[in-house]
Amino acid sequence: TYKLEVIDISQPANPQFGKELNLSWDVETLFPYKDKLFIGSRSGMSIYDLKTPATPVFISKYEHLRSCDPVVVDDTYAYVTLRNGNSCTGFTNQLEVIDITNLSSPKLVKAYPMTNPYGLGIDQKLLFVCDGSAGLRIYDAADVSKLDDNQLAHYPGISSVDVIPFNTIAMMIAKDGLYQYNYADPKNIYLVSKVAIVR
């Protein structure tokens, strides 16, 4: 059985185990946002209410074709990347934008073709997508119906895997190292540094 365990860390020296939730075997990512928890799995995205953090409550599930599925959210939309691959048994490579204004009934807004997307991140209305061998893509997500027309930057030739944008710095892990990009000015995003990984 696969479970999500809730741990109370209000007393760091004495953490307490709380509620356990049964999950499917194929969970890939957890994304807490405000008082909700978004769980990405190979079969879809589940949404839980965290108004009482010790007892998460299931709200809904958005299902898609079986595929690897990281997820990030903002106030109105969830963004998921689907990719094919041996462990995911998927047959599609795309970015999906899902309307979550009604958490009980998430709806697909639009899907965008990708090369082989992995992790993604969002800060305000800047969406960062690690598109595997196609590198890092950065979009202005103010209009989710026109993401393909609003790509702000593209860094090809890097096997990008995951990205965390925080406080104007996007930290991206790739197969050859850790990259840091400054996005303080979205019209002038630039590489700050790279720490190579020697294998």
PDB file of C-alpha atoms in Angstrom:
ATOM      1  CA  THR A   1       0.000   0.000   0.000  1.00  0.00           C
ATOM      2  CA  TYR A   2       1.275   3.478  -0.897  1.00  0.00           C
ATOM      3  CA  LYS A   3       0.592   6.209   1.636  1.00  0.00           C
ATOM      4  CA  LEU A   4       1.006   9.892   2.325  1.00  0.00           C
ATOM      5  CA  GLU A   5       1.898  10.388   5.991  1.00  0.00           C
ATOM      6  CA  VAL A   6       1.126  13.674   7.726  1.00  0.00           C
ATOM      7  CA  ILE A   7       3.705  14.668  10.353  1.00  0.00           C
ATOM      8  CA  ASP A   8       3.166  17.462  12.870  1.00  0.00           C
ATOM      9  CA  ILE A   9       6.455  19.402  13.201  1.00  0.00           C
ATOM     10  CA  SER A  10       5.136  22.233  15.379  1.00  0.00           C
ATOM     11  CA  GLN A  11       7.568  20.877  18.004  1.00  0.00           C
ATOM     12  CA  PRO A  12      10.666  20.112  15.885  1.00  0.00           C
ATOM     13  CA  ALA A  13      12.330  18.076  18.636  1.00  0.00           C
ATOM     14  CA  ASN A  14       9.238  15.901  18.968  1.00  0.00           C
ATOM     15  CA  PRO A  15       7.555  15.314  15.569  1.00  0.00           C
ATOM     16  CA  GLN A  16       4.241  13.464  15.741  1.00  0.00           C
ATOM     17  CA  PHE A  17       2.817  11.143  13.112  1.00  0.00           C
ATOM     18  CA  GLY A  18      -0.739  12.021  12.118  1.00  0.00           C
ATOM     19  CA  LYS A  19      -3.205  10.898   9.500  1.00  0.00           C
ATOM     20  CA  GLU A  20      -2.259   8.499   6.702  1.00  0.00           C
ATOM     21  CA  LEU A  21      -3.802   8.760   3.259  1.00  0.00           C
ATOM     22  CA  ASN A  22      -3.869   5.853   0.843  1.00  0.00           C
ATOM     23  CA  LEU A  23      -2.451   6.883  -2.534  1.00  0.00           C
ATOM     24  CA  SER A  24      -1.972   5.144  -5.836  1.00  0.00           C
ATOM     25  CA  TRP A  25       1.421   3.581  -6.558  1.00  0.00           C
ATOM     26  CA  ASP A  26       2.232   6.060  -9.322  1.00  0.00           C
ATOM     27  CA  VAL A  27       2.483   9.357  -7.383  1.00  0.00           C
ATOM     28  CA  GLU A  28       5.298  11.601  -8.637  1.00  0.00           C
ATOM     29  CA  THR A  29       4.969  15.102  -7.162  1.00  0.00           C
ATOM     30  CA  LEU A  30       3.435  17.017  -4.254  1.00  0.00           C
ATOM     31  CA  PHE A  31       2.689  20.723  -4.674  1.00  0.00           C
ATOM     32  CA  PRO A  32       1.193  22.555  -1.668  1.00  0.00           C
ATOM     33  CA  TYR A  33      -0.449  25.861  -2.580  1.00  0.00           C
ATOM     34  CA  LYS A  34      -2.173  28.007   0.041  1.00  0.00           C
ATOM     35  CA  ASP A  35      -4.620  25.662   1.777  1.00  0.00           C
ATOM     36  CA  LYS A  36      -4.633  23.001  -0.952  1.00  0.00           C
ATOM     37  CA  LEU A  37      -2.374  20.077  -1.903  1.00  0.00           C
ATOM     38  CA  PHE A  38      -1.976  19.062  -5.536  1.00  0.00           C
ATOM     39  CA  ILE A  39      -0.643  15.554  -6.139  1.00  0.00           C
ATOM     40  CA  GLY A  40       0.661  14.635  -9.574  1.00  0.00           C
ATOM     41  CA  SER A  41       0.642  10.972 -10.572  1.00  0.00           C
ATOM     42  CA  ARG A  42       1.057   9.056 -13.801  1.00  0.00           C
ATOM     43  CA  SER A  43      -2.710   8.771 -14.149  1.00  0.00           C
ATOM     44  CA  GLY A  44      -3.750  12.300 -13.166  1.00  0.00           C
ATOM     45  CA  MET A  45      -3.783  15.138 -10.640  1.00  0.00           C
ATOM     46  CA  SER A  46      -5.521  14.834  -7.258  1.00  0.00           C
ATOM     47  CA  ILE A  47      -6.558  17.837  -5.156  1.00  0.00           C
ATOM     48  CA  TYR A  48      -6.808  17.802  -1.346  1.00  0.00           C
ATOM     49  CA  ASP A  49      -8.075  20.435   1.073  1.00  0.00           C
ATOM     50  CA  LEU A  50      -5.537  21.422   3.771  1.00  0.00           C
ATOM     51  CA  LYS A  51      -7.655  23.847   5.778  1.00  0.00           C
ATOM     52  CA  THR A  52      -6.969  21.497   8.671  1.00  0.00           C
ATOM     53  CA  PRO A  53      -3.413  20.419   7.781  1.00  0.00           C
ATOM     54  CA  ALA A  54      -3.462  17.378  10.073  1.00  0.00           C
ATOM     55  CA  THR A  55      -6.402  15.895   8.168  1.00  0.00           C
ATOM     56  CA  PRO A  56      -6.209  16.429   4.383  1.00  0.00           C
ATOM     57  CA  VAL A  57      -9.579  15.954   2.659  1.00  0.00           C
ATOM     58  CA  PHE A  58      -9.918  14.714  -0.932  1.00  0.00           C
ATOM     59  CA  ILE A  59     -11.647  17.191  -3.273  1.00  0.00           C
ATOM     60  CA  SER A  60     -11.287  15.839  -6.809  1.00  0.00           C
ATOM     61  CA  LYS A  61      -9.117  14.169  -9.415  1.00  0.00           C
ATOM     62  CA  TYR A  62      -8.299  15.232 -12.963  1.00  0.00           C
ATOM     63  CA  GLU A  63      -7.434  12.168 -15.054  1.00  0.00           C
ATOM     64  CA  HIS A  64      -5.396  11.896 -18.241  1.00  0.00           C
ATOM     65  CA  LEU A  65      -3.648   9.273 -20.330  1.00  0.00           C
ATOM     66  CA  ARG A  66      -1.031   7.355 -18.363  1.00  0.00           C
ATOM     67  CA  SER A  67       2.174   9.392 -18.451  1.00  0.00           C
ATOM     68  CA  CYS A  68       4.772  10.980 -16.177  1.00  0.00           C
ATOM     69  CA  ASP A  69       3.078  13.973 -14.556  1.00  0.00           C
ATOM     70  CA  PRO A  70       4.702  16.782 -12.536  1.00  0.00           C
ATOM     71  CA  VAL A  71       2.312  19.581 -11.503  1.00  0.00           C
ATOM     72  CA  VAL A  72       2.516  23.250 -10.357  1.00  0.00           C
ATOM     73  CA  VAL A  73      -0.341  25.696  -9.739  1.00  0.00           C
ATOM     74  CA  ASP A  74      -1.257  29.342  -9.351  1.00  0.00           C
ATOM     75  CA  ASP A  75      -4.562  30.859  -8.230  1.00  0.00           C
ATOM     76  CA  THR A  76      -6.497  29.868 -11.338  1.00  0.00           C
ATOM     77  CA  TYR A  77      -4.616  27.165 -13.240  1.00  0.00           C
ATOM     78  CA  ALA A  78      -2.696  23.961 -12.758  1.00  0.00           C
ATOM     79  CA  TYR A  79       0.089  23.161 -15.197  1.00  0.00           C
ATOM     80  CA  VAL A  80       1.123  19.568 -15.807  1.00  0.00           C
ATOM     81  CA  THR A  81       3.707  18.078 -18.121  1.00  0.00           C
ATOM     82  CA  LEU A  82       3.085  14.673 -19.663  1.00  0.00           C
ATOM     83  CA  ARG A  83       5.915  12.716 -21.218  1.00  0.00           C
ATOM     84  CA  ASN A  84       6.496   9.315 -22.631  1.00  0.00           C
ATOM     85  CA  GLY A  85       9.281   7.054 -21.434  1.00  0.00           C
ATOM     86  CA  ASN A  86      10.025   3.524 -20.338  1.00  0.00           C
ATOM     87  CA  SER A  87       8.975   3.939 -16.705  1.00  0.00           C
ATOM     88  CA  CYS A  88       5.902   6.060 -17.511  1.00  0.00           C
ATOM     89  CA  THR A  89       4.503   3.994 -20.404  1.00  0.00           C
ATOM     90  CA  GLY A  90       3.040   7.174 -21.863  1.00  0.00           C
ATOM     91  CA  PHE A  91       2.622   8.070 -25.523  1.00  0.00           C
ATOM     92  CA  THR A  92       2.436  11.838 -25.419  1.00  0.00           C
ATOM     93  CA  ASN A  93       4.720  14.802 -24.768  1.00  0.00           C
ATOM     94  CA  GLN A  94       2.788  17.911 -23.845  1.00  0.00           C
ATOM     95  CA  LEU A  95       2.068  20.681 -21.384  1.00  0.00           C
ATOM     96  CA  GLU A  96      -1.528  20.784 -20.169  1.00  0.00           C
ATOM     97  CA  VAL A  97      -3.193  23.869 -18.669  1.00  0.00           C
ATOM     98  CA  ILE A  98      -6.101  22.994 -16.360  1.00  0.00           C
ATOM     99  CA  ASP A  99      -8.680  25.444 -15.016  1.00  0.00           C
ATOM    100  CA  ILE A 100      -8.983  24.927 -11.241  1.00  0.00           C
ATOM    101  CA  THR A 101     -11.356  27.771 -10.407  1.00  0.00           C
ATOM    102  CA  ASN A 102     -13.855  25.027  -9.520  1.00  0.00           C
ATOM    103  CA  LEU A 103     -11.682  22.620  -7.529  1.00  0.00           C
ATOM    104  CA  SER A 104     -14.398  19.962  -7.607  1.00  0.00           C
ATOM    105  CA  SER A 105     -14.373  19.904 -11.400  1.00  0.00           C
ATOM    106  CA  PRO A 106     -10.958  20.726 -12.957  1.00  0.00           C
ATOM    107  CA  LYS A 107     -11.160  21.277 -16.714  1.00  0.00           C
ATOM    108  CA  LEU A 108      -8.533  21.148 -19.463  1.00  0.00           C
ATOM    109  CA  VAL A 109      -8.073  24.566 -21.082  1.00  0.00           C
ATOM    110  CA  LYS A 110      -5.378  23.785 -23.624  1.00  0.00           C
ATOM    111  CA  ALA A 111      -2.563  21.348 -24.373  1.00  0.00           C
ATOM    112  CA  TYR A 112       0.745  22.366 -25.948  1.00  0.00           C
ATOM    113  CA  PRO A 113       3.086  19.918 -27.701  1.00  0.00           C
ATOM    114  CA  MET A 114       6.531  19.532 -26.128  1.00  0.00           C
ATOM    115  CA  THR A 115       9.658  17.520 -26.924  1.00  0.00           C
ATOM    116  CA  ASN A 116       9.960  15.415 -23.739  1.00  0.00           C
ATOM    117  CA  PRO A 117       9.018  17.582 -20.737  1.00  0.00           C
ATOM    118  CA  TYR A 118      10.038  16.900 -17.131  1.00  0.00           C
ATOM    119  CA  GLY A 119       9.729  19.303 -14.185  1.00  0.00           C
ATOM    120  CA  LEU A 120       8.276  22.778 -14.237  1.00  0.00           C
ATOM    121  CA  GLY A 121       7.871  25.791 -11.984  1.00  0.00           C
ATOM    122  CA  ILE A 122       5.893  29.001 -11.763  1.00  0.00           C
ATOM    123  CA  ASP A 123       6.459  32.392 -10.160  1.00  0.00           C
ATOM    124  CA  GLN A 124       3.719  34.987 -10.571  1.00  0.00           C
ATOM    125  CA  LYS A 125       2.925  34.663 -14.280  1.00  0.00           C
ATOM    126  CA  LEU A 126       6.290  33.271 -15.395  1.00  0.00           C
ATOM    127  CA  LEU A 127       6.102  29.580 -16.294  1.00  0.00           C
ATOM    128  CA  PHE A 128       9.327  27.545 -16.507  1.00  0.00           C
ATOM    129  CA  VAL A 129       9.259  24.189 -18.327  1.00  0.00           C
ATOM    130  CA  CYS A 130      12.145  21.716 -18.480  1.00  0.00           C
ATOM    131  CA  ASP A 131      11.624  20.191 -21.917  1.00  0.00           C
ATOM    132  CA  GLY A 132      14.213  17.427 -21.643  1.00  0.00           C
ATOM    133  CA  SER A 133      16.732  17.472 -24.484  1.00  0.00           C
ATOM    134  CA  ALA A 134      15.073  20.626 -25.885  1.00  0.00           C
ATOM    135  CA  GLY A 135      16.253  22.576 -22.830  1.00  0.00           C
ATOM    136  CA  LEU A 136      14.556  25.156 -20.625  1.00  0.00           C
ATOM    137  CA  ARG A 137      11.554  27.126 -21.904  1.00  0.00           C
ATOM    138  CA  ILE A 138      10.162  30.212 -20.129  1.00  0.00           C
ATOM    139  CA  TYR A 139       6.700  31.572 -20.899  1.00  0.00           C
ATOM    140  CA  ASP A 140       4.606  34.584 -19.995  1.00  0.00           C
ATOM    141  CA  ALA A 141       1.504  32.791 -18.671  1.00  0.00           C
ATOM    142  CA  ALA A 142      -0.730  35.878 -18.394  1.00  0.00           C
ATOM    143  CA  ASP A 143      -2.799  34.429 -21.264  1.00  0.00           C
ATOM    144  CA  VAL A 144      -2.780  30.629 -21.018  1.00  0.00           C
ATOM    145  CA  SER A 145      -4.510  30.302 -24.384  1.00  0.00           C
ATOM    146  CA  LYS A 146      -1.460  31.781 -26.135  1.00  0.00           C
ATOM    147  CA  LEU A 147       1.564  30.323 -24.349  1.00  0.00           C
ATOM    148  CA  ASP A 148       3.159  29.261 -27.618  1.00  0.00           C
ATOM    149  CA  ASP A 149       3.051  32.905 -28.777  1.00  0.00           C
ATOM    150  CA  ASN A 150       4.503  34.166 -25.489  1.00  0.00           C
ATOM    151  CA  GLN A 151       7.738  32.242 -25.032  1.00  0.00           C
ATOM    152  CA  LEU A 152      10.099  34.727 -23.379  1.00  0.00           C
ATOM    153  CA  ALA A 153      13.271  32.635 -23.481  1.00  0.00           C
ATOM    154  CA  HIS A 154      14.531  29.264 -24.651  1.00  0.00           C
ATOM    155  CA  TYR A 155      17.819  27.648 -23.649  1.00  0.00           C
ATOM    156  CA  PRO A 156      18.297  24.658 -25.998  1.00  0.00           C
ATOM    157  CA  GLY A 157      21.092  22.127 -25.968  1.00  0.00           C
ATOM    158  CA  ILE A 158      20.671  21.337 -22.258  1.00  0.00           C
ATOM    159  CA  SER A 159      19.073  18.123 -20.966  1.00  0.00           C
ATOM    160  CA  SER A 160      16.891  19.885 -18.414  1.00  0.00           C
ATOM    161  CA  VAL A 161      15.181  17.896 -15.661  1.00  0.00           C
ATOM    162  CA  ASP A 162      13.692  20.146 -12.978  1.00  0.00           C
ATOM    163  CA  VAL A 163      13.461  23.823 -12.027  1.00  0.00           C
ATOM    164  CA  ILE A 164      12.640  25.873  -8.926  1.00  0.00           C
ATOM    165  CA  PRO A 165      12.005  29.588  -9.532  1.00  0.00           C
ATOM    166  CA  PHE A 166      12.304  31.645  -6.349  1.00  0.00           C
ATOM    167  CA  ASN A 167      12.884  35.311  -5.657  1.00  0.00           C
ATOM    168  CA  THR A 168      14.011  36.149  -9.245  1.00  0.00           C
ATOM    169  CA  ILE A 169      16.427  33.188  -9.504  1.00  0.00           C
ATOM    170  CA  ALA A 170      15.478  29.994 -11.337  1.00  0.00           C
ATOM    171  CA  MET A 171      17.564  27.031 -10.204  1.00  0.00           C
ATOM    172  CA  MET A 172      17.503  24.358 -12.889  1.00  0.00           C
ATOM    173  CA  ILE A 173      19.014  20.903 -12.618  1.00  0.00           C
ATOM    174  CA  ALA A 174      20.153  19.271 -15.846  1.00  0.00           C
ATOM    175  CA  LYS A 175      22.023  16.084 -16.596  1.00  0.00           C
ATOM    176  CA  ASP A 176      25.311  17.997 -16.661  1.00  0.00           C
ATOM    177  CA  GLY A 177      24.881  20.375 -13.738  1.00  0.00           C
ATOM    178  CA  LEU A 178      22.991  23.027 -11.788  1.00  0.00           C
ATOM    179  CA  TYR A 179      22.132  26.204 -13.705  1.00  0.00           C
ATOM    180  CA  GLN A 180      20.940  29.508 -12.214  1.00  0.00           C
ATOM    181  CA  TYR A 181      19.020  32.050 -14.271  1.00  0.00           C
ATOM    182  CA  ASN A 182      18.101  35.597 -13.243  1.00  0.00           C
ATOM    183  CA  TYR A 183      14.564  36.542 -14.267  1.00  0.00           C
ATOM    184  CA  ALA A 184      14.209  39.857 -12.397  1.00  0.00           C
ATOM    185  CA  ASP A 185      13.561  41.412 -15.818  1.00  0.00           C
ATOM    186  CA  PRO A 186      11.434  38.902 -17.785  1.00  0.00           C
ATOM    187  CA  LYS A 187      12.527  40.554 -21.023  1.00  0.00           C
ATOM    188  CA  ASN A 188      16.190  40.008 -20.167  1.00  0.00           C
ATOM    189  CA  ILE A 189      16.542  36.575 -18.551  1.00  0.00           C
ATOM    190  CA  TYR A 190      20.154  35.494 -18.328  1.00  0.00           C
ATOM    191  CA  LEU A 191      22.393  32.705 -17.029  1.00  0.00           C
ATOM    192  CA  VAL A 192      24.055  33.619 -13.714  1.00  0.00           C
ATOM    193  CA  SER A 193      26.116  30.508 -13.100  1.00  0.00           C
ATOM    194  CA  LYS A 194      26.554  26.810 -13.739  1.00  0.00           C
ATOM    195  CA  VAL A 195      27.911  24.206 -11.352  1.00  0.00           C
ATOM    196  CA  ALA A 196      29.036  21.217 -13.383  1.00  0.00           C
ATOM    197  CA  ILE A 197      28.267  17.674 -12.281  1.00  0.00           C
ATOM    198  CA  VAL A 198      31.190  15.344 -12.883  1.00  0.00           C
ATOM    199  CA  ARG A 199      30.162  11.739 -13.374  1.00  0.00           C
TER     200      ARG A 199
END
